[in-house]
Amino acid sequence: MRSDRMKSGLEKAPHRSLFKAMGYTDTELSRPLIGVVNSANEIIPGHIHLNNIARAAKDGVRMAGGTPIEFSTIGVCDGIAMNHEGMKYSLASRELIADSIEIMARAHPFDGLVLVTNCDKIVPGMLMAALRLNIPAVVISGGPMLAGRYNGQDIDLITVFEGVGKVKAGLISEQELQSIEDTACPGCGSCSGMFTANSINCLTEAMGLGLPGNGTIPAVHAARIRLAKSAGMQVMELVNRGICPRDIATSDAFHNALAVDMALGCSTNTILHVPAIAHEAGIDLNLNLINEISTKVPNLCHLSPAGPHHVQDLNEAGGIPAIMAELSKNNLIELNCLTVTGKTVKENIVQAEIKDDSVIRRLDNPYHPEGGIAILRGNLATDGAVVKQSAVAPEMLQSQGKARVFDSEEEAVEAILGKRIKAGDVIVIRYEGPKGGPGMREMLTPTSAIAGMGLDKDVALITDGRFSGGTRGAALGHVSPEAAEGGLIALVEEGDIIEIDIPAKSITLKVDEETLDKRRKLWTSPPPKIKEGYAYRYAQMVTSASTGAIFKEGGK
């Protein structure tokens, strides 16, 4: 056993003595030692209940003959960190999470890991660590939050964000917003739409590193506790069989994840995280592959923010196994991939079926013939930009407008809520990329304000930052190269014409080269916005959004 390095033999008597100081018995030390990574805290609603999930996972490990050993890691709540300096630290936390788990699992050589997680950066951080360490591992999420109810309608966190814009537009009262605020998030779990956390939890299941149900069983259901116990038991089978994450997360498995991504209409943040996770497995996923898969895989689901359904509805409709079974009918899923069940995808989905085709449409009746996400290129984004095309109004799929340029999110929000943005404008928010932000802040506040004020069918937003999975409308993020690296977005001026053609996968700044050359000669790289601490170091090490905002080689 790997753990023998710290517990077996005469020379390890001092080590065993330290274990015994914590109450471990010789019997417990004779068994495989399983690290249980618990990201519970009291600042994230998706993590407030994770001690219960971790306890269940530890019970499963014990039932299957192992000894669980719990340790923790950090987590940022994206919703609470939104629209202030805190969001600069959210994406950056992903690397710290991966590194901290690596440190714990190399300093203390566990035989396997159960990774207890749930929300935006914590899930990909844990997946990155699992693939980097490559010891038997199972991911178990805390599950999605239930949707809230207001005036007989399902609502969620995005309803609150968009409600701010509605108040500013005079569409609802502050008292109505207060009622929405009080009911939108009814309890624990990752926010209830197909936002980033639920997107990554579903893709974890699709790529085989989480058990069936990992992405969709609600946080408050007893089935979630049972699944956590199963995860603890299952890691013991993986240890016994020597099955490691890289045996599961192969190139074909990542293709499966991206196919499910397109069918679901997941968050654009998956295009940051999936390549970064693949990188840890030694697999290169470039942005061209996204469009290649998107053109083949139809969009079968319209979960919030694209439509009225929530993850609890997806779970009742058959969940990820039902989606994979439907996609497999057109050979869009690789069925022979191994999963943490110890079985193949084909074996896992053999009895899966769509139970509600209003939630999961069938292949012959998709919402859109292409997948939920598209990569756009053009002179304004030579290395690519990302859009959640399944959440774009039809009238905004092709548009042209005058640039309204802002060098920070705060400036743009002030202009939007101050009613200085008009129909036909193209908002440009720059110097918010991985390096320039630093940390590539999510732009849920401005996009929600646009939607809440009724402008999402008239106004586009372009940024080198990124978007929440809750964003809808013609919102194009991850523009690369970013402004801080001298990308063309840094040279856009007020009133320039920008053309967006999502079906043609293009984004163009309609300014002649001679003018751009003059602007280039005058441009200088701005000073860093944060000059000390982790965010400063992060800005020096991080790469482009087009490569998943991973660290430069040697910078891990």
Coordinates of C-alpha atoms in Angstrom, one line a residue:
M1 CA 0.0 0.0 0.0
R2 CA 1.1 3.5 -0.7
S3 CA 0.5 4.5 2.9
D4 CA 3.1 1.9 4.0
R5 CA 5.6 4.7 3.4
M6 CA 4.4 6.4 6.6
K7 CA 3.1 3.5 8.7
S8 CA 4.9 0.2 8.1
G9 CA 8.1 -1.3 9.4
L10 CA 10.4 -0.8 12.4
E11 CA 11.6 2.6 11.4
K12 CA 8.0 3.9 11.2
A13 CA 7.4 3.3 14.9
P14 CA 7.6 7.1 15.6
H15 CA 5.1 7.7 12.8
R16 CA 2.7 5.2 14.2
S17 CA 3.1 6.8 17.6
L18 CA 1.9 10.1 16.2
F19 CA -1.1 8.4 14.7
K20 CA -1.9 6.8 18.0
A21 CA -1.8 10.2 19.6
M22 CA -4.9 11.0 17.6
G23 CA -6.6 7.8 18.7
Y24 CA -5.9 5.5 15.7
T25 CA -5.6 1.8 16.5
D26 CA -3.2 -0.7 15.1
T27 CA -6.2 -2.3 13.3
E28 CA -7.1 1.0 11.6
L29 CA -3.5 1.6 10.6
S30 CA -3.3 -1.9 9.1
R31 CA -6.0 -0.9 6.6
P32 CA -5.8 1.3 3.5
L33 CA -5.7 5.0 4.6
I34 CA -8.1 7.1 2.6
G35 CA -7.8 10.9 2.5
V36 CA -11.2 12.6 2.7
V37 CA -10.9 16.1 1.4
N38 CA -13.7 18.2 3.0
S39 CA -14.2 21.7 1.7
A40 CA -17.0 22.5 4.2
N41 CA -17.1 26.1 5.4
E42 CA -19.7 28.6 6.7
I43 CA -19.5 31.1 3.8
I44 CA -20.7 29.1 0.8
P45 CA -24.3 27.8 0.8
G46 CA -23.1 24.9 -1.4
H47 CA -20.7 23.9 1.3
I48 CA -22.5 24.6 4.6
H49 CA -23.7 21.0 4.8
L50 CA -20.5 19.2 3.5
N51 CA -19.6 17.9 7.0
N52 CA -22.7 15.7 6.6
I53 CA -21.5 14.5 3.2
A54 CA -17.9 13.9 4.4
R55 CA -19.3 12.0 7.4
A56 CA -21.3 9.8 5.1
A57 CA -18.3 9.2 2.8
K58 CA -16.1 8.3 5.8
D59 CA -18.8 5.8 6.8
G60 CA -18.6 4.3 3.4
V61 CA -14.9 4.0 3.6
R62 CA -15.1 2.2 6.9
M63 CA -17.9 -0.1 5.7
A64 CA -15.6 -1.2 2.8
G65 CA -12.6 -1.9 5.1
G66 CA -10.6 1.3 4.9
T67 CA -9.6 4.0 7.4
P68 CA -10.8 7.5 6.5
I69 CA -8.6 10.5 7.4
E70 CA -10.2 13.9 6.9
F71 CA -8.5 17.2 5.9
S72 CA -9.8 20.4 4.6
T73 CA -9.3 23.0 1.8
I74 CA -10.5 26.5 1.1
G75 CA -13.4 27.7 -1.0
V76 CA -14.7 31.0 -2.3
C77 CA -18.5 31.7 -2.8
D78 CA -18.6 33.3 -6.2
G79 CA -22.0 34.9 -5.6
I80 CA -20.8 36.6 -2.4
A81 CA -17.5 37.6 -4.0
M82 CA -19.3 39.1 -7.0
N83 CA -18.8 42.7 -8.1
H84 CA -16.0 43.7 -5.7
E85 CA -12.4 43.0 -5.2
G86 CA -13.2 39.5 -3.8
M87 CA -13.9 38.2 -7.2
K88 CA -10.3 38.7 -8.2
Y89 CA -9.5 35.8 -5.9
S90 CA -12.1 33.3 -7.0
L91 CA -10.5 31.8 -10.1
A92 CA -7.1 32.2 -8.5
S93 CA -8.3 30.0 -5.6
R94 CA -8.5 27.0 -8.0
E95 CA -4.8 26.7 -8.2
L96 CA -4.4 27.0 -4.4
I97 CA -7.0 24.3 -3.9
A98 CA -5.2 21.9 -6.3
D99 CA -1.8 22.7 -4.8
S100 CA -3.0 22.3 -1.2
I101 CA -4.4 18.8 -1.9
E102 CA -1.3 17.8 -3.7
I103 CA 0.8 18.9 -0.7
M104 CA -1.4 17.0 1.8
A105 CA -1.5 13.8 -0.3
R106 CA 2.3 13.8 -1.1
A107 CA 3.3 14.7 2.5
H108 CA 1.0 12.0 3.8
P109 CA 0.8 9.2 1.1
F110 CA -2.8 8.1 1.2
D111 CA -3.9 5.0 -0.6
G112 CA -6.9 6.8 -2.1
L113 CA -9.0 10.0 -1.9
V114 CA -12.6 10.9 -1.6
L115 CA -13.0 14.6 -2.7
V116 CA -16.0 16.3 -1.0
T117 CA -16.8 19.4 -3.0
N118 CA -19.6 21.4 -4.6
C119 CA -19.0 24.9 -5.9
D120 CA -17.4 26.9 -8.7
K121 CA -13.6 26.7 -8.3
I122 CA -13.5 24.0 -5.7
V123 CA -14.7 21.2 -8.0
P124 CA -12.2 21.9 -10.8
G125 CA -9.4 22.5 -8.2
M126 CA -10.1 19.1 -6.7
L127 CA -10.3 17.4 -10.1
M128 CA -7.0 19.0 -11.1
A129 CA -5.4 17.6 -7.9
A130 CA -6.8 14.2 -8.4
L131 CA -5.4 13.9 -11.9
R132 CA -2.0 15.4 -10.9
L133 CA -1.7 12.9 -8.0
N134 CA -3.1 10.0 -9.9
I135 CA -4.0 7.9 -7.0
P136 CA -7.5 6.1 -6.7
A137 CA -10.1 8.8 -6.2
V138 CA -13.8 9.5 -6.2
V139 CA -15.4 12.9 -6.3
I140 CA -18.7 13.4 -4.4
S141 CA -20.4 16.8 -4.6
G142 CA -22.8 18.2 -2.1
G143 CA -25.6 18.5 -4.7
P144 CA -27.7 21.3 -6.1
M145 CA -29.9 23.7 -4.2
L146 CA -33.6 23.4 -4.8
A147 CA -35.2 26.3 -6.7
G148 CA -37.0 28.9 -4.7
R149 CA -40.7 29.8 -5.2
Y150 CA -42.3 33.2 -5.7
N151 CA -45.8 33.9 -6.8
G152 CA -46.1 30.4 -8.0
Q153 CA -42.9 30.5 -10.1
D154 CA -39.6 28.7 -9.7
I155 CA -36.8 31.3 -9.1
D156 CA -33.1 31.3 -8.2
L157 CA -30.2 33.5 -7.5
I158 CA -30.2 35.0 -11.0
T159 CA -33.7 36.2 -10.3
V160 CA -32.3 38.3 -7.5
F161 CA -29.4 39.7 -9.6
E162 CA -31.8 40.6 -12.4
G163 CA -34.2 42.0 -9.9
V164 CA -31.7 44.8 -9.2
G165 CA -31.9 45.9 -12.8
K166 CA -35.7 45.6 -12.7
V167 CA -35.9 48.0 -9.7
K168 CA -33.6 50.5 -11.5
A169 CA -35.9 50.2 -14.6
G170 CA -39.0 50.7 -12.5
L171 CA -40.4 47.3 -13.4
I172 CA -40.6 46.0 -9.8
S173 CA -40.6 47.7 -6.4
E174 CA -37.8 47.4 -3.8
Q175 CA -40.4 45.5 -1.6
E176 CA -40.8 42.9 -4.4
L177 CA -37.1 42.5 -4.6
Q178 CA -36.9 42.0 -0.9
S179 CA -39.5 39.2 -1.2
I180 CA -37.5 37.6 -4.1
E181 CA -34.3 37.9 -2.1
D182 CA -35.9 36.1 0.8
T183 CA -37.2 33.2 -1.2
A184 CA -34.8 32.6 -4.1
C185 CA -32.2 30.5 -2.3
P186 CA -34.3 28.2 0.0
G187 CA -31.5 26.2 1.5
C188 CA -28.1 24.5 1.1
G189 CA -26.6 23.3 -2.1
S190 CA -25.0 24.7 -5.2
C191 CA -27.2 27.4 -6.9
S192 CA -30.0 25.7 -8.6
G193 CA -29.6 26.5 -12.3
M194 CA -27.1 25.2 -14.9
F195 CA -24.5 27.6 -13.4
T196 CA -20.8 26.9 -13.1
A197 CA -20.9 24.6 -10.0
N198 CA -23.7 22.4 -11.3
S199 CA -22.1 22.4 -14.8
I200 CA -18.8 21.1 -13.4
N201 CA -20.5 18.6 -11.1
C202 CA -22.4 17.2 -14.1
L203 CA -19.3 17.0 -16.2
T204 CA -17.5 15.2 -13.4
E205 CA -20.1 12.5 -13.7
A206 CA -20.0 12.6 -17.5
M207 CA -16.2 12.1 -17.6
G208 CA -16.5 9.2 -15.1
L209 CA -14.9 10.6 -12.0
G210 CA -18.2 10.9 -10.0
L211 CA -20.8 8.3 -9.5
P212 CA -24.1 8.5 -11.5
G213 CA -26.3 11.1 -9.8
N214 CA -23.3 13.2 -8.6
G215 CA -24.3 16.2 -10.7
T216 CA -28.1 16.2 -10.1
I217 CA -29.3 14.6 -6.9
P218 CA -30.5 17.6 -4.7
A219 CA -28.4 18.5 -1.7
V220 CA -31.3 18.0 0.7
H221 CA -32.4 14.5 -0.5
A222 CA -31.4 11.5 1.5
A223 CA -30.2 10.0 -1.8
R224 CA -27.3 12.5 -1.6
I225 CA -26.2 11.0 1.7
R226 CA -26.5 7.5 0.3
L227 CA -24.5 8.5 -2.7
A228 CA -21.7 9.8 -0.4
K229 CA -21.6 6.5 1.4
S230 CA -21.4 4.8 -2.0
A231 CA -18.5 7.0 -3.0
G232 CA -16.6 6.0 0.2
M233 CA -17.2 2.4 -0.5
Q234 CA -16.3 2.7 -4.2
V235 CA -12.9 4.3 -3.6
M236 CA -12.0 1.1 -1.8
E237 CA -12.8 -0.9 -4.9
L238 CA -10.6 1.4 -7.0
V239 CA -7.8 1.0 -4.4
N240 CA -8.2 -2.8 -4.6
R241 CA -8.2 -2.8 -8.4
G242 CA -5.5 -0.2 -8.8
I243 CA -7.8 2.1 -10.9
C244 CA -6.5 5.7 -10.9
P245 CA -8.0 8.9 -12.3
R246 CA -5.9 8.9 -15.5
D247 CA -7.2 5.5 -16.3
I248 CA -10.7 7.1 -16.3
A249 CA -10.1 10.6 -17.5
T250 CA -8.8 9.7 -21.0
S251 CA -9.1 11.8 -24.1
D252 CA -12.4 9.9 -24.9
A253 CA -13.7 10.7 -21.5
F254 CA -13.1 14.4 -22.0
H255 CA -14.9 14.2 -25.3
N256 CA -17.8 12.7 -23.5
A257 CA -17.8 15.5 -21.0
L258 CA -17.7 18.2 -23.7
A259 CA -20.6 16.4 -25.5
V260 CA -22.7 16.5 -22.4
D261 CA -21.6 20.1 -21.9
M262 CA -23.0 21.0 -25.3
A263 CA -26.2 19.1 -24.8
L264 CA -26.8 20.7 -21.4
G265 CA -25.9 24.2 -22.3
C266 CA -23.4 24.5 -19.5
S267 CA -21.6 27.6 -18.1
T268 CA -18.9 29.2 -20.3
N269 CA -16.6 28.6 -17.3
T270 CA -16.4 25.0 -18.3
I271 CA -14.2 26.2 -21.2
L272 CA -11.7 27.5 -18.6
H273 CA -11.9 24.5 -16.3
V274 CA -12.1 21.4 -18.6
P275 CA -8.9 22.3 -20.5
A276 CA -7.1 23.0 -17.2
I277 CA -8.3 19.6 -15.8
A278 CA -7.2 17.9 -19.0
H279 CA -3.8 19.5 -18.8
E280 CA -3.2 17.8 -15.5
A281 CA -3.9 14.5 -17.2
G282 CA -1.4 15.3 -20.0
I283 CA -4.2 15.9 -22.5
D284 CA -4.3 19.0 -24.7
L285 CA -7.9 20.3 -25.3
N286 CA -7.7 23.3 -27.6
L287 CA -10.6 25.6 -28.3
N288 CA -11.1 24.3 -31.8
L289 CA -12.3 21.0 -30.4
I290 CA -15.1 22.9 -28.6
N291 CA -16.6 24.1 -31.9
E292 CA -16.0 20.7 -33.5
I293 CA -18.0 19.0 -30.8
S294 CA -20.6 21.8 -30.6
T295 CA -21.4 21.4 -34.3
K296 CA -22.1 17.7 -33.9
V297 CA -24.0 17.7 -30.5
P298 CA -27.4 19.4 -30.3
N299 CA -28.6 21.4 -27.4
L300 CA -31.2 19.3 -25.6
C301 CA -31.7 21.2 -22.3
H302 CA -32.7 24.8 -21.4
L303 CA -32.1 25.0 -17.7
S304 CA -31.9 28.4 -15.9
P305 CA -30.7 30.9 -17.1
A306 CA -31.5 29.7 -20.6
G307 CA -34.9 28.4 -19.7
P308 CA -37.4 27.6 -16.9
H309 CA -36.0 24.3 -15.6
H310 CA -33.6 23.7 -12.7
V311 CA -31.3 20.9 -11.8
Q312 CA -33.9 19.2 -9.7
D313 CA -36.0 18.9 -12.8
L314 CA -33.0 17.4 -14.7
N315 CA -32.6 14.9 -11.9
E316 CA -36.2 13.8 -12.2
A317 CA -36.0 13.6 -15.9
G318 CA -33.2 11.0 -15.8
G319 CA -30.1 13.1 -15.2
I320 CA -26.8 12.8 -16.9
P321 CA -27.2 9.0 -17.6
A322 CA -30.3 9.8 -19.6
I323 CA -28.6 12.5 -21.6
M324 CA -25.6 10.3 -22.4
A325 CA -28.0 7.4 -23.4
E326 CA -29.8 9.8 -25.8
L327 CA -26.5 11.1 -27.3
S328 CA -25.2 7.6 -27.7
K329 CA -28.1 6.9 -30.2
N330 CA -26.1 9.1 -32.7
N331 CA -22.7 7.7 -31.6
L332 CA -21.9 11.0 -29.8
I333 CA -20.7 9.2 -26.7
E334 CA -17.7 6.9 -26.3
L335 CA -19.3 4.0 -24.5
N336 CA -16.2 2.0 -23.6
C337 CA -14.7 4.6 -21.2
L338 CA -14.0 3.3 -17.7
T339 CA -15.7 5.1 -14.7
V340 CA -15.4 5.2 -10.9
T341 CA -18.2 2.6 -10.7
G342 CA -15.6 0.2 -12.0
K343 CA -17.8 -0.3 -15.1
T344 CA -17.9 1.3 -18.5
V345 CA -20.2 4.1 -19.6
K346 CA -22.1 1.6 -21.6
E347 CA -22.8 -0.5 -18.5
N348 CA -23.7 2.6 -16.4
I349 CA -26.4 3.9 -18.9
V350 CA -27.8 0.6 -20.1
Q351 CA -31.1 1.2 -18.4
A352 CA -31.1 5.0 -18.5
E353 CA -34.0 6.8 -20.2
I354 CA -35.5 10.2 -20.5
K355 CA -38.4 10.4 -18.1
D356 CA -39.5 13.9 -19.1
D357 CA -38.8 15.1 -22.7
S358 CA -39.9 18.6 -21.8
V359 CA -36.7 18.8 -19.7
I360 CA -34.4 16.6 -21.8
R361 CA -35.4 16.9 -25.4
R362 CA -34.8 14.1 -27.8
L363 CA -32.3 14.2 -30.6
D364 CA -35.0 14.7 -33.2
N365 CA -36.4 17.7 -31.4
P366 CA -33.5 19.7 -30.0
Y367 CA -33.7 23.3 -28.8
H368 CA -30.8 24.1 -31.2
P369 CA -29.0 21.8 -33.7
E370 CA -25.7 23.0 -32.2
G371 CA -24.4 22.7 -28.7
G372 CA -24.8 25.3 -26.0
I373 CA -21.3 26.9 -26.2
A374 CA -19.5 28.4 -29.2
I375 CA -15.9 29.8 -29.7
L376 CA -15.7 33.0 -31.7
R377 CA -12.6 34.2 -33.5
G378 CA -11.7 37.4 -35.4
N379 CA -9.4 40.3 -35.2
L380 CA -10.8 41.2 -31.8
A381 CA -10.2 37.7 -30.4
T382 CA -7.5 35.9 -32.5
D383 CA -7.1 33.3 -29.7
G384 CA -10.8 33.0 -29.2
A385 CA -13.8 34.3 -27.2
V386 CA -16.6 32.2 -25.6
V387 CA -20.3 32.6 -25.7
K388 CA -23.2 30.6 -24.2
Q389 CA -25.1 30.6 -27.5
S390 CA -28.0 28.6 -26.0
A391 CA -28.8 31.6 -23.8
V392 CA -28.7 34.3 -26.5
A393 CA -31.9 35.8 -27.9
P394 CA -32.3 34.9 -31.6
E395 CA -32.2 38.6 -32.6
M396 CA -28.8 39.0 -31.0
L397 CA -27.1 36.1 -32.8
Q398 CA -26.0 38.5 -35.5
S399 CA -25.5 42.1 -34.4
Q400 CA -23.4 45.2 -35.0
G401 CA -23.1 48.2 -32.7
K402 CA -21.1 51.0 -31.3
A403 CA -18.5 50.3 -28.6
R404 CA -19.0 51.7 -25.1
V405 CA -15.6 51.2 -23.5
F406 CA -14.9 50.6 -19.8
D407 CA -11.6 49.7 -18.1
S408 CA -13.3 48.0 -15.2
E409 CA -16.5 46.2 -14.2
E410 CA -17.4 48.9 -11.7
E411 CA -17.4 51.6 -14.4
A412 CA -19.6 49.5 -16.6
V413 CA -22.1 48.7 -13.9
E414 CA -22.4 52.4 -13.0
A415 CA -23.2 53.2 -16.6
I416 CA -25.7 50.4 -17.0
L417 CA -27.6 51.2 -13.8
G418 CA -27.3 54.9 -14.5
K419 CA -29.2 54.3 -17.8
R420 CA -26.4 55.5 -20.0
I421 CA -26.4 52.4 -22.1
K422 CA -28.8 52.4 -25.1
A423 CA -30.2 49.8 -27.4
G424 CA -27.6 48.9 -30.1
D425 CA -24.6 49.5 -27.8
V426 CA -21.8 47.0 -27.5
I427 CA -20.3 47.2 -23.9
V428 CA -16.6 46.5 -23.8
I429 CA -15.2 45.7 -20.3
R430 CA -11.4 45.2 -20.4
Y431 CA -8.4 44.8 -18.1
E432 CA -10.4 42.1 -16.3
G433 CA -8.6 39.1 -17.7
P434 CA -6.5 36.5 -15.8
K435 CA -3.5 38.8 -15.7
G436 CA -5.1 42.2 -15.9
G437 CA -7.9 41.7 -13.4
P438 CA -6.1 40.0 -11.9
G439 CA -8.1 36.8 -11.6
M440 CA -10.6 37.2 -14.4
R441 CA -13.7 38.4 -12.5
E442 CA -17.1 37.1 -13.4
M443 CA -19.5 39.7 -14.9
L444 CA -22.8 38.5 -13.5
T445 CA -23.7 41.9 -12.1
P446 CA -23.5 43.8 -15.4
T447 CA -25.1 41.0 -17.5
S448 CA -27.9 40.7 -14.9
A449 CA -28.4 44.4 -14.9
I450 CA -28.7 44.4 -18.7
A451 CA -31.2 41.6 -18.6
G452 CA -33.2 43.0 -15.7
M453 CA -33.5 46.4 -17.5
G454 CA -34.9 44.6 -20.5
L455 CA -31.9 45.3 -22.7
D456 CA -30.6 41.7 -23.2
K457 CA -32.2 41.6 -26.7
D458 CA -30.6 44.9 -27.7
V459 CA -27.2 45.2 -26.0
A460 CA -24.1 43.0 -26.3
L461 CA -21.3 42.7 -23.8
I462 CA -17.7 41.8 -24.6
T463 CA -15.0 41.3 -22.0
D464 CA -11.6 39.7 -21.4
G465 CA -13.1 38.7 -18.1
R466 CA -15.6 35.9 -17.7
F467 CA -19.2 35.2 -16.9
S468 CA -21.2 33.4 -14.3
G469 CA -23.0 30.3 -15.5
G470 CA -26.1 32.4 -14.6
T471 CA -25.4 34.9 -17.4
R472 CA -27.7 35.1 -20.4
G473 CA -27.8 37.3 -23.4
A474 CA -25.1 38.2 -26.0
A475 CA -22.3 38.1 -23.5
L476 CA -18.9 37.2 -25.0
G477 CA -16.1 36.5 -22.6
H478 CA -12.6 35.2 -22.3
V479 CA -11.5 37.5 -25.2
S480 CA -7.9 36.5 -25.9
P481 CA -5.3 37.9 -26.0
E482 CA -6.5 40.0 -23.1
A483 CA -6.0 43.8 -22.8
A484 CA -3.2 43.5 -20.3
E485 CA -1.2 41.5 -22.8
G486 CA -1.7 44.0 -25.5
G487 CA -4.7 42.2 -27.2
L488 CA -6.7 44.2 -29.7
I489 CA -9.4 44.7 -27.0
A490 CA -7.0 47.2 -25.4
L491 CA -7.2 49.4 -28.5
V492 CA -11.0 49.7 -28.9
E493 CA -12.2 53.2 -28.5
E494 CA -15.6 54.7 -27.8
G495 CA -17.8 54.6 -30.9
D496 CA -15.9 51.9 -32.8
I497 CA -18.1 49.5 -34.7
I498 CA -18.0 45.9 -33.5
E499 CA -19.7 43.1 -35.5
I500 CA -20.8 39.9 -33.8
D501 CA -21.9 36.8 -35.8
I502 CA -22.4 33.9 -33.6
P503 CA -23.5 31.4 -36.3
A504 CA -20.4 32.3 -38.3
K505 CA -18.3 32.1 -35.1
S506 CA -16.8 35.5 -35.7
I507 CA -16.2 38.8 -33.8
T508 CA -14.7 41.7 -35.6
L509 CA -13.6 45.2 -34.7
K510 CA -14.3 47.2 -37.8
V511 CA -11.4 49.6 -37.7
D512 CA -8.8 49.8 -40.4
E513 CA -5.2 48.5 -39.8
E514 CA -3.6 51.9 -40.3
T515 CA -5.7 53.4 -37.4
L516 CA -5.0 50.4 -35.2
D517 CA -1.2 50.7 -35.8
K518 CA -1.4 54.3 -34.6
R519 CA -3.2 53.2 -31.5
R520 CA -0.7 50.4 -30.9
K521 CA 2.2 52.8 -30.8
L522 CA 0.5 54.9 -28.2
W523 CA -0.6 52.0 -26.0
T524 CA 1.4 51.1 -22.8
S525 CA 0.9 48.2 -20.5
P526 CA -0.9 49.5 -17.4
P527 CA 0.5 49.0 -13.9
P528 CA -0.8 46.0 -11.9
K529 CA -4.0 46.7 -10.0
I530 CA -2.8 44.6 -7.0
K531 CA 0.9 45.0 -6.1
E532 CA 1.4 42.5 -3.3
G533 CA 0.3 39.1 -2.1
Y534 CA -1.1 36.1 -3.8
A535 CA -3.1 38.0 -6.5
Y536 CA 0.1 39.8 -7.6
R537 CA 2.0 36.5 -7.8
Y538 CA -0.9 34.9 -9.6
A539 CA -0.8 37.6 -12.3
Q540 CA 2.8 36.9 -12.9
M541 CA 2.3 33.2 -13.4
V542 CA -1.1 32.8 -15.1
T543 CA -1.6 32.1 -18.8
S544 CA -4.3 33.1 -21.2
A545 CA -8.0 32.2 -20.8
S546 CA -7.5 30.4 -24.1
T547 CA -5.4 27.8 -22.4
G548 CA -7.6 27.5 -19.3
A549 CA -5.8 30.2 -17.2
I550 CA -3.4 27.6 -16.0
F551 CA 0.0 28.5 -14.6
K552 CA 3.0 28.8 -16.8
E553 CA 5.2 25.7 -17.0
G554 CA 7.3 25.5 -13.9
G555 CA 4.9 27.9 -12.1
K556 CA 2.8 25.2 -10.4

